[in-house]
mmCIF file of C-alpha atoms in Angstrom:
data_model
loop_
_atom_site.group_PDB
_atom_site.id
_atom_site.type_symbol
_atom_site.label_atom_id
_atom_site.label_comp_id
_atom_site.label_asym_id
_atom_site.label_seq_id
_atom_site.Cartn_x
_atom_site.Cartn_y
_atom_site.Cartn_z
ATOM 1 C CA UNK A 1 9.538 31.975 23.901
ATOM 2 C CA UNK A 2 9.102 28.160 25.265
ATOM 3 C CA UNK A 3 11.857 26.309 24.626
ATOM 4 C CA UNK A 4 14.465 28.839 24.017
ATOM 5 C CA UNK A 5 17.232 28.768 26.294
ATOM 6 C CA UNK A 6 18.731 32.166 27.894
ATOM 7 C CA UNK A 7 22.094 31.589 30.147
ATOM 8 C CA UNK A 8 22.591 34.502 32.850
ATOM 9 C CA UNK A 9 25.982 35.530 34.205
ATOM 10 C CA UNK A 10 25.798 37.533 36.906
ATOM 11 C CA UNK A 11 27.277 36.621 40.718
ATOM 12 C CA UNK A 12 24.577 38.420 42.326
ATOM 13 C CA UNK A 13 22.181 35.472 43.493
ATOM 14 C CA UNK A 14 19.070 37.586 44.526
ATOM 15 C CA UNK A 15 19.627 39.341 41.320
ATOM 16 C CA UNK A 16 19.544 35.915 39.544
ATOM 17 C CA UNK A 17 16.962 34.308 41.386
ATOM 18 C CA UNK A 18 13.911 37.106 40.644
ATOM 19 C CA UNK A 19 15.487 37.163 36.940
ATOM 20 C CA UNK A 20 14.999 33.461 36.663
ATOM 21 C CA UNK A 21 11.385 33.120 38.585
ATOM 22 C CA UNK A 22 10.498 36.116 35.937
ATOM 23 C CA UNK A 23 11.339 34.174 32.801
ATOM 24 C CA UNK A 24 10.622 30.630 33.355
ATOM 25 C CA UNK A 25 7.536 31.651 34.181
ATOM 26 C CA UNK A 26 7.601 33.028 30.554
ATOM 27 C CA UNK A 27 8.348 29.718 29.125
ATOM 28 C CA UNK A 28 12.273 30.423 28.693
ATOM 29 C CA UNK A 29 15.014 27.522 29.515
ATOM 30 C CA UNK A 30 17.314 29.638 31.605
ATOM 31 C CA UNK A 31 20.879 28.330 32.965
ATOM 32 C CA UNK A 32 23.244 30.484 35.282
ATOM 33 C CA UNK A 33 26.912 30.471 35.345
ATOM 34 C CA UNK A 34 28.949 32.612 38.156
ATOM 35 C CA UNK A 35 32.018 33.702 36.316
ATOM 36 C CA UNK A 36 33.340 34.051 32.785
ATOM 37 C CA UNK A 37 34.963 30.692 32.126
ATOM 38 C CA UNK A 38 32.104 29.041 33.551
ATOM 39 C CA UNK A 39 30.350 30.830 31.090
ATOM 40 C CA UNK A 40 32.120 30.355 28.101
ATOM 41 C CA UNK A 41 32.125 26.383 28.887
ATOM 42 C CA UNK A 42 28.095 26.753 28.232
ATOM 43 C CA UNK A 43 28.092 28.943 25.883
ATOM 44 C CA UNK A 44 30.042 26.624 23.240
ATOM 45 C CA UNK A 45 28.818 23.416 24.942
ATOM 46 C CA UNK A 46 24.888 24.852 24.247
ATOM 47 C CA UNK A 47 24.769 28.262 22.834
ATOM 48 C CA UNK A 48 21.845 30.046 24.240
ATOM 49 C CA UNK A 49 19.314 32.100 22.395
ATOM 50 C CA UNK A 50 20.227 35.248 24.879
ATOM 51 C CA UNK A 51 23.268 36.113 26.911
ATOM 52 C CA UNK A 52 22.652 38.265 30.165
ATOM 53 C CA UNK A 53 26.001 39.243 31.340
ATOM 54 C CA UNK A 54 27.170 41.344 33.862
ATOM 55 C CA UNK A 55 30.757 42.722 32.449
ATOM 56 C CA UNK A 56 32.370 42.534 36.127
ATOM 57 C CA UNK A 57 33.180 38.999 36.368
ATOM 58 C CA UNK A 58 35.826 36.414 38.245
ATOM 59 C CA UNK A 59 38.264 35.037 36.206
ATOM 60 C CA UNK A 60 37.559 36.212 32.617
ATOM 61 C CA UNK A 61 35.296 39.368 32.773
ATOM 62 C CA UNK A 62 32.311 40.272 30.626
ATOM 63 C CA UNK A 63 34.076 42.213 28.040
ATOM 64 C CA UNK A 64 36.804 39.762 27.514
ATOM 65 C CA UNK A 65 34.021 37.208 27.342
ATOM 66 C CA UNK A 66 32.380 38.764 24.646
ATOM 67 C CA UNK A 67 35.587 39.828 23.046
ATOM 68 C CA UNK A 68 36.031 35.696 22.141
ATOM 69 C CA UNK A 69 32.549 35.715 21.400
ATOM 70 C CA UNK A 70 33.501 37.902 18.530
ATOM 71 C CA UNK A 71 36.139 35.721 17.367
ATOM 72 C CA UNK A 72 33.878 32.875 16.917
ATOM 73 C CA UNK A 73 31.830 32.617 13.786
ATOM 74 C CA UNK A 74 29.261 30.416 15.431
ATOM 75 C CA UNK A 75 28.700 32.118 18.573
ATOM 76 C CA UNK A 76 28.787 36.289 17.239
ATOM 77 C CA UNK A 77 25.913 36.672 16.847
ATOM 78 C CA UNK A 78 24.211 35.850 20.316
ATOM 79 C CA UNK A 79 22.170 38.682 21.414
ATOM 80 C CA UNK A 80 23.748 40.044 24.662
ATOM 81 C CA UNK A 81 21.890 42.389 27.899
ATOM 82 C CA UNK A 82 24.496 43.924 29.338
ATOM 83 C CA UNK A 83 23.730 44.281 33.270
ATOM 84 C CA UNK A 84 25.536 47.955 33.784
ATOM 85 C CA UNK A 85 26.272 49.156 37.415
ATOM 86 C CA UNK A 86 28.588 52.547 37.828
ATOM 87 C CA UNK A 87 31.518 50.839 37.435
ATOM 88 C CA UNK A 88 30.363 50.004 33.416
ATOM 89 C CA UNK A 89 33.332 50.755 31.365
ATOM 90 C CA UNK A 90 32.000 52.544 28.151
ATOM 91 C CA UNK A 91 35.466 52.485 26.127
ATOM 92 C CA UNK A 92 35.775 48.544 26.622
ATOM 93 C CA UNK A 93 32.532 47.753 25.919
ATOM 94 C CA UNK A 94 32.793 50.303 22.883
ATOM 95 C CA UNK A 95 35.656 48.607 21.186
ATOM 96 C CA UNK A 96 33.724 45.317 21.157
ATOM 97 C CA UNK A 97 31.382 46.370 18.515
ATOM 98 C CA UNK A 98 28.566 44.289 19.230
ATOM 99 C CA UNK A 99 26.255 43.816 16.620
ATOM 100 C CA UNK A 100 22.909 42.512 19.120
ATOM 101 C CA UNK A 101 23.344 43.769 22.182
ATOM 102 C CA UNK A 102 21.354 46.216 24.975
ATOM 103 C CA UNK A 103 23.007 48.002 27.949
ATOM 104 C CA UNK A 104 20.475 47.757 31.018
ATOM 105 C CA UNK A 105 21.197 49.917 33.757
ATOM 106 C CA UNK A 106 20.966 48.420 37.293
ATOM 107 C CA UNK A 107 18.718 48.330 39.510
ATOM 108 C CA UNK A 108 15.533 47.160 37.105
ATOM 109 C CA UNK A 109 12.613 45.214 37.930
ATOM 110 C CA UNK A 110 11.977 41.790 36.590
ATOM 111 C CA UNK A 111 9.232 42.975 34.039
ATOM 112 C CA UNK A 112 11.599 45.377 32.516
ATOM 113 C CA UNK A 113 14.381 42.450 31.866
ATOM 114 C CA UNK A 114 12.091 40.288 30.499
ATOM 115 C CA UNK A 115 10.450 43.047 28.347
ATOM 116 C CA UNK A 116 14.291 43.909 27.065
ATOM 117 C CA UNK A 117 14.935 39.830 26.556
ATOM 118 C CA UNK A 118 11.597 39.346 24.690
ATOM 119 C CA UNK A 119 12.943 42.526 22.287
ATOM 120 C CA UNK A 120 16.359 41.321 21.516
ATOM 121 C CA UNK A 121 15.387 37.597 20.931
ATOM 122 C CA UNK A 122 13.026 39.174 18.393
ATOM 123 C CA UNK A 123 15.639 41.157 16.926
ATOM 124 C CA UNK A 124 18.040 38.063 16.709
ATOM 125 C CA UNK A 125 14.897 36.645 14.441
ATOM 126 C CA UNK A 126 14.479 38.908 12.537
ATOM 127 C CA UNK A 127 17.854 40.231 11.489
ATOM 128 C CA UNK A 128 17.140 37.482 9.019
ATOM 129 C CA UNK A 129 14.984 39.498 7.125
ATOM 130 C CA UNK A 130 17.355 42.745 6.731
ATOM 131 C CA UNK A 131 17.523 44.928 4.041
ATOM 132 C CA UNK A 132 20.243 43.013 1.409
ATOM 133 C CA UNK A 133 21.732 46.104 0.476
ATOM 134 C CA UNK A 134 22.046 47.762 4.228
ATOM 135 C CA UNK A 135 22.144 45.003 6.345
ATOM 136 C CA UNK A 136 19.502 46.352 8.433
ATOM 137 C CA UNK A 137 16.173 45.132 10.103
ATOM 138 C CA UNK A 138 13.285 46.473 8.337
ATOM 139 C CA UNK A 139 9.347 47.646 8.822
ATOM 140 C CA UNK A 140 8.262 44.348 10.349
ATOM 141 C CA UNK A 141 11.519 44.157 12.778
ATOM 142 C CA UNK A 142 10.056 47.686 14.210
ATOM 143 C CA UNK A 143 6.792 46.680 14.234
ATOM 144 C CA UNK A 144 7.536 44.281 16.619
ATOM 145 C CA UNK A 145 9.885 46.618 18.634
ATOM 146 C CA UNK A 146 7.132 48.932 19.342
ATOM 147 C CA UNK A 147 4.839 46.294 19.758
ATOM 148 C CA UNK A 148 6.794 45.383 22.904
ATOM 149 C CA UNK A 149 7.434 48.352 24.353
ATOM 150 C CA UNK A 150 3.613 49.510 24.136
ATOM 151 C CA UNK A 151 2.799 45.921 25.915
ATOM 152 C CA UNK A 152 5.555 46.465 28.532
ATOM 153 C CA UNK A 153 4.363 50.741 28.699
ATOM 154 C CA UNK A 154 7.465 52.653 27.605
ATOM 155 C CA UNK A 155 8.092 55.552 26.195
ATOM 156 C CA UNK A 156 9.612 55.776 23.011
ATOM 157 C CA UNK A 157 10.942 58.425 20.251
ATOM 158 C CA UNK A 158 10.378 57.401 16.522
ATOM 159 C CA UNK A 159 12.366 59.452 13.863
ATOM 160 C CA UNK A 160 11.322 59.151 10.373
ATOM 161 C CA UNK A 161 13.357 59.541 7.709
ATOM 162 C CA UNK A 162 12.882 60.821 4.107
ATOM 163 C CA UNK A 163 15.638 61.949 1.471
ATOM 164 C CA UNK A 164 14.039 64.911 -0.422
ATOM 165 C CA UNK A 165 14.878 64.860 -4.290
ATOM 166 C CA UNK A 166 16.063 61.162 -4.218
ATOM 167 C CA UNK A 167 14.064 59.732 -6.856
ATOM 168 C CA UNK A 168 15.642 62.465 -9.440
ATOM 169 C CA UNK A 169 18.644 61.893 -7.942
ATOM 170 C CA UNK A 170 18.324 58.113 -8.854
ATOM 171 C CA UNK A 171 16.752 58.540 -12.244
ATOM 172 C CA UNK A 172 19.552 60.413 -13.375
ATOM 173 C CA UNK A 173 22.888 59.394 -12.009
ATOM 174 C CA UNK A 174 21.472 55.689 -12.076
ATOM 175 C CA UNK A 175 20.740 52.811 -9.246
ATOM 176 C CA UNK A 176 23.999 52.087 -8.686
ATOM 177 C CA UNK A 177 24.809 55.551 -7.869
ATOM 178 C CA UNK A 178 21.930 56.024 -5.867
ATOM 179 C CA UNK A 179 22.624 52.729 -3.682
ATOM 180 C CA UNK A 180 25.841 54.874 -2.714
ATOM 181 C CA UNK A 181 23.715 57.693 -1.509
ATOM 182 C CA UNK A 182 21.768 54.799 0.534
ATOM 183 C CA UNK A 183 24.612 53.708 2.229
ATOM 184 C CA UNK A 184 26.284 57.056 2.974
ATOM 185 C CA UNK A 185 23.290 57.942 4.837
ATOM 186 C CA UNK A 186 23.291 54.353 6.737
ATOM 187 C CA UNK A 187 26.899 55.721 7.554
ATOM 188 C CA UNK A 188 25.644 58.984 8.573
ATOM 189 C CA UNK A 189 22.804 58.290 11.292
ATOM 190 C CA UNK A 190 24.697 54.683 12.442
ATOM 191 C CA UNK A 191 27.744 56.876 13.618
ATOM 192 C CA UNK A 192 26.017 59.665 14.887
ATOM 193 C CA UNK A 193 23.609 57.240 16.599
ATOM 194 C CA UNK A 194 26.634 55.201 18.157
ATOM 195 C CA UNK A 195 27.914 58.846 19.727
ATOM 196 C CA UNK A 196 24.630 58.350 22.057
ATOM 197 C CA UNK A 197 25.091 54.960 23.781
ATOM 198 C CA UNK A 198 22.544 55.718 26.783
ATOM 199 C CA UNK A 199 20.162 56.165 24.079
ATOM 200 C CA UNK A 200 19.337 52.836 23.201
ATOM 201 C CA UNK A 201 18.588 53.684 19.713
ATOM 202 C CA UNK A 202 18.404 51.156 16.860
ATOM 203 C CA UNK A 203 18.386 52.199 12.801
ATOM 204 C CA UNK A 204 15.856 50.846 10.510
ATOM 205 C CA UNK A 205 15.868 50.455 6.523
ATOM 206 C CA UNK A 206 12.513 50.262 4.926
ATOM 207 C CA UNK A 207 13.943 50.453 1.600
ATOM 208 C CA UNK A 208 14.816 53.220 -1.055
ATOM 209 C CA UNK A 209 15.606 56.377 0.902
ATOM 210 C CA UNK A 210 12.979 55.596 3.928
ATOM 211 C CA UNK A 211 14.660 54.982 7.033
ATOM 212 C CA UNK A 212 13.574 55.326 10.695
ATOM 213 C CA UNK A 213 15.241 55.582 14.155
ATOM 214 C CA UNK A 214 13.599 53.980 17.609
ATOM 215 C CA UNK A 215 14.885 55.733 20.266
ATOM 216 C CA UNK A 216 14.762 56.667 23.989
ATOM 217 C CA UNK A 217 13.333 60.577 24.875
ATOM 218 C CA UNK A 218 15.317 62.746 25.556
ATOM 219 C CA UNK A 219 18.040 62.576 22.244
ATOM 220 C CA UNK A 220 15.828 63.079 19.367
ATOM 221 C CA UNK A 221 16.432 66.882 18.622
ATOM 222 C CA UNK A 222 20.270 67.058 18.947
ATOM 223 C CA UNK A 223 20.730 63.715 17.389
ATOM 224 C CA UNK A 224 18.259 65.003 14.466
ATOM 225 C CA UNK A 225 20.162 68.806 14.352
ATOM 226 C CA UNK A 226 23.904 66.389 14.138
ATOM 227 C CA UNK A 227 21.827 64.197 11.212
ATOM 228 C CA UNK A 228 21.062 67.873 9.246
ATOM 229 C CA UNK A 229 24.062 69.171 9.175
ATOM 230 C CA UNK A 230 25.861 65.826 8.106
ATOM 231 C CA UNK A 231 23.129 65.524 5.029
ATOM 232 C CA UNK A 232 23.756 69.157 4.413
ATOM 233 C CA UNK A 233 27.702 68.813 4.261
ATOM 234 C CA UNK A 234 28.153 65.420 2.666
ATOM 235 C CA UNK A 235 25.352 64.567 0.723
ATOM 236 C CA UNK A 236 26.290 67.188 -2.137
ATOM 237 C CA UNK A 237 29.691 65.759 -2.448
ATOM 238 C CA UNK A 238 27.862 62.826 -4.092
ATOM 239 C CA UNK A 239 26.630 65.039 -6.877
ATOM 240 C CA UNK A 240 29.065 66.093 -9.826
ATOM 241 C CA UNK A 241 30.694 69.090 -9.512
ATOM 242 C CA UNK A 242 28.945 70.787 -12.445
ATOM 243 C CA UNK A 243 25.602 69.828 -10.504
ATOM 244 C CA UNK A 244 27.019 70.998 -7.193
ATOM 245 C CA UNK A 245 27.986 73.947 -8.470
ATOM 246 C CA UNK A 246 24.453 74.927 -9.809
ATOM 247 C CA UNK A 247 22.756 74.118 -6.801
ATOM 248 C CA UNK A 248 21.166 70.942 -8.245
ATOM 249 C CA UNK A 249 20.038 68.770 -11.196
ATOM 250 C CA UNK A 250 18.657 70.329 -14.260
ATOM 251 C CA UNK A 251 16.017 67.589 -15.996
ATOM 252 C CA UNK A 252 12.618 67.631 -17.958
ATOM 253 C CA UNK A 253 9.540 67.580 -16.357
ATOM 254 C CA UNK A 254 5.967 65.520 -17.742
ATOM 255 C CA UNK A 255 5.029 68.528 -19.287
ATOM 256 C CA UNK A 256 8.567 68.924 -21.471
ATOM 257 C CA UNK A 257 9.257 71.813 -19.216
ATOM 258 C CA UNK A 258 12.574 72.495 -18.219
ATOM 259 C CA UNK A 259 13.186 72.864 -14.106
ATOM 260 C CA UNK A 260 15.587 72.428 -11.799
ATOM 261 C CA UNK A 261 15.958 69.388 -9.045
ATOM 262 C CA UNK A 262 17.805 70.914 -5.476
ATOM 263 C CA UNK A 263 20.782 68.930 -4.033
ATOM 264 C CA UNK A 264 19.036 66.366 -1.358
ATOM 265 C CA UNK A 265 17.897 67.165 1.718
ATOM 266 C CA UNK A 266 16.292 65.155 4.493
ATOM 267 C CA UNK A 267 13.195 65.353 6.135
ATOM 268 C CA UNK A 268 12.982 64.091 9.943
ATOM 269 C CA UNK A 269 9.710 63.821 12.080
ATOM 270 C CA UNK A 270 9.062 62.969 15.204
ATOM 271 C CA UNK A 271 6.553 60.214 16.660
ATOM 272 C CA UNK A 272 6.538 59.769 20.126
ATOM 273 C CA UNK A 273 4.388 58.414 23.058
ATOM 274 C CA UNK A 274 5.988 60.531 25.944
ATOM 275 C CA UNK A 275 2.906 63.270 25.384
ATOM 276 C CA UNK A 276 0.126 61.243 23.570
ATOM 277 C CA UNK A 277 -0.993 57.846 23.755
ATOM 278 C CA UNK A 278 -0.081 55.442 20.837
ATOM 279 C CA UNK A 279 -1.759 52.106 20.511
ATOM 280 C CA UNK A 280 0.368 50.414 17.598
ATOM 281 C CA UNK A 281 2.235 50.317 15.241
ATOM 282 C CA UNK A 282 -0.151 51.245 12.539
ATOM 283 C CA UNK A 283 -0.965 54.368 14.606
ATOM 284 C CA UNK A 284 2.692 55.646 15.016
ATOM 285 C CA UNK A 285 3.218 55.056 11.442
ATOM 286 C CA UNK A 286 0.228 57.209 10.287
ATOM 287 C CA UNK A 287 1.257 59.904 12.177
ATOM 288 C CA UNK A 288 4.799 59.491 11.120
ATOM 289 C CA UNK A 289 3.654 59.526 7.125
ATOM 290 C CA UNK A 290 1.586 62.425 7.909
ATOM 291 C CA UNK A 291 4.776 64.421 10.023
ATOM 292 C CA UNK A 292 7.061 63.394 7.058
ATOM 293 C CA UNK A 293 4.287 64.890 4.077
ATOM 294 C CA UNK A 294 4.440 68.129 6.410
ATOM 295 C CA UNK A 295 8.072 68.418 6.916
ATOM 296 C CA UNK A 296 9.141 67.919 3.479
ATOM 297 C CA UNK A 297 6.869 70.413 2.221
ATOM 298 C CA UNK A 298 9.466 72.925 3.627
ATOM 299 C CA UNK A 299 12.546 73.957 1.826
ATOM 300 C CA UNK A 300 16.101 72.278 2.750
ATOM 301 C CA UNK A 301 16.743 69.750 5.541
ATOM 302 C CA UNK A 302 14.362 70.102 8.271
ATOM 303 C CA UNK A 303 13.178 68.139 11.617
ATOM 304 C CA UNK A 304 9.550 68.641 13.272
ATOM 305 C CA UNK A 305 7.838 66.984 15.848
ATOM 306 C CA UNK A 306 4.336 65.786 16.421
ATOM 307 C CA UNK A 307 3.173 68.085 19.227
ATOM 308 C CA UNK A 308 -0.117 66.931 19.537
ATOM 309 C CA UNK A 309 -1.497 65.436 23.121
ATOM 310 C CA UNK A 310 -4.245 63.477 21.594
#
């Protein structure tokens, strides 16, 4: 990260003082203001490449800080750390909408703030490279994700995500139909993953009907059972009704045989590092391909977890 600036806010001096001993020593520029106008002022004089802020400011507070941050085309998409203490107001910082930010609880040591800024300026990279049709960071974006948080020793959840009967689906209602399914599911897990903000979770888009979900322990089976029964409500309403109404699509097989195609379903498996040791990315995604293959050789929309220790 040498020679990428990083400006914190935050009036607590010792606070600021380990946090900027921590990354300089990491090669990053870092400037401090004390309040939010002071901010601001550097922010549009020299935007930095990360914002830490802590939301309870003099003069103009975090969330109205970020608020105008919003407004302005050149300066919305700074990735933002949020410093939370218990008087974080969820609501406020909800309605702001951020599109790169991180909520770090207080207190935190300096390796795990400069493990979370390493992450984010990464993500600010690399949102670059998003899926066009989604918007989203891809394969590569999570690669580096988990790269980090193995190198920093975190746990992590990692849901994949598979649309059973999606290639029929496209083949015959057509691309442009099937894009629609793509993005009803991208509305699907991005609300119900917004309905778990201590989770920390981010979406992915690998492309097609692939998707996958990094995310703290601890939310992966509700958030998964929530994800099931939204697939299982909404997802047929794509389909015509005479389809609907039949269960399904009725189409020809290689043989010339004719079968019948179920409504999709989604298959979700579980990767995670809380109960075995995972190296890389390469290693969670082999175990994720082979939790997927298992879980979608069950009927309808089902979850399943990797329950091996070793």
């Amino acid at each position: 990260m040498d020679g990428e600036r990083i400006l914190i806010v935050e009036p607590d001096s010792r606070l600021v003082e380990l946090a900027v001993i921590k990354l300089s020593s990491s090669g990053w520029l870092v400037a401090v203001a004390n309040d939010g106008e002071e901010a601001l002022e550097k922010i549009v004089n020299n935007p930095p490449n990360v914002l830490i802020i802590n939301p309870n400011l003099q003069k103009k507070d975090g969330y109205e800080l970020c608020a105008e941050l919003q407004e302005n085309e050149a300066l919305r998409n700074i990735p933002i750390i949020i410093l939370a203490d218990q008087n974080f107001d969820e609501a406020r910082f909800d309605a702001l909408n951020l599109r790169l930010c991180e909520i770090l609880a207080k207190p935190f040591s300096p390796k795990t703030l400069l493990g979370r800024v390493n992450a984010i300026a990464l993500r600010a990279k690399l949102f670059k490279k998003m899926n066009p049709l989604t918007e989203l960071p891809g394969r590569q974006y999570l690669e580096e994700e988990v790269k980090q948080l193995i190198q920093s020793d975190q746990q992590f959840d990692l849901l994949f995500c598979d649309m059973k009967g999606f290639r029929t689906y496209n083949k015959v209602y057509g691309f442009a139909q099937g894009n629609e399914v793509i993005k009803q599911m991208v509305t699907i897990l991005q609300e119900e993953l917004n309905k778990i903000h201590n989770a920390e979770g981010q979406l992915y888009h690998f492309g097609g009907d692939d998707f996958c979900i990094l995310i703290r322990p601890g939310y992966a089976d509700d958030f998964s059972k929530r994800i099931i029964e939204r697939v299982d409500s909404e997802i047929p309403q794509l389909y015509q009704e005479s389809d609907r109404t039949r269960g399904g699509l009725v189409i020809t097989n290689r043989r010339g045989l004719v079968e019948q195609s179920p409504i999709m379903t989604i298959a979700i498996a579980l990767v995670s590092n809380c109960s075995r040791k995972i190296s890389n990315w390469l290693e969670a995604e082999t175990i994720g391909i082979e939790m997927l293959k298992y879980t979608k050789s069950m009927p309808g929309s089902q979850f399943a977890k990797d329950r091996r220790n070793s």
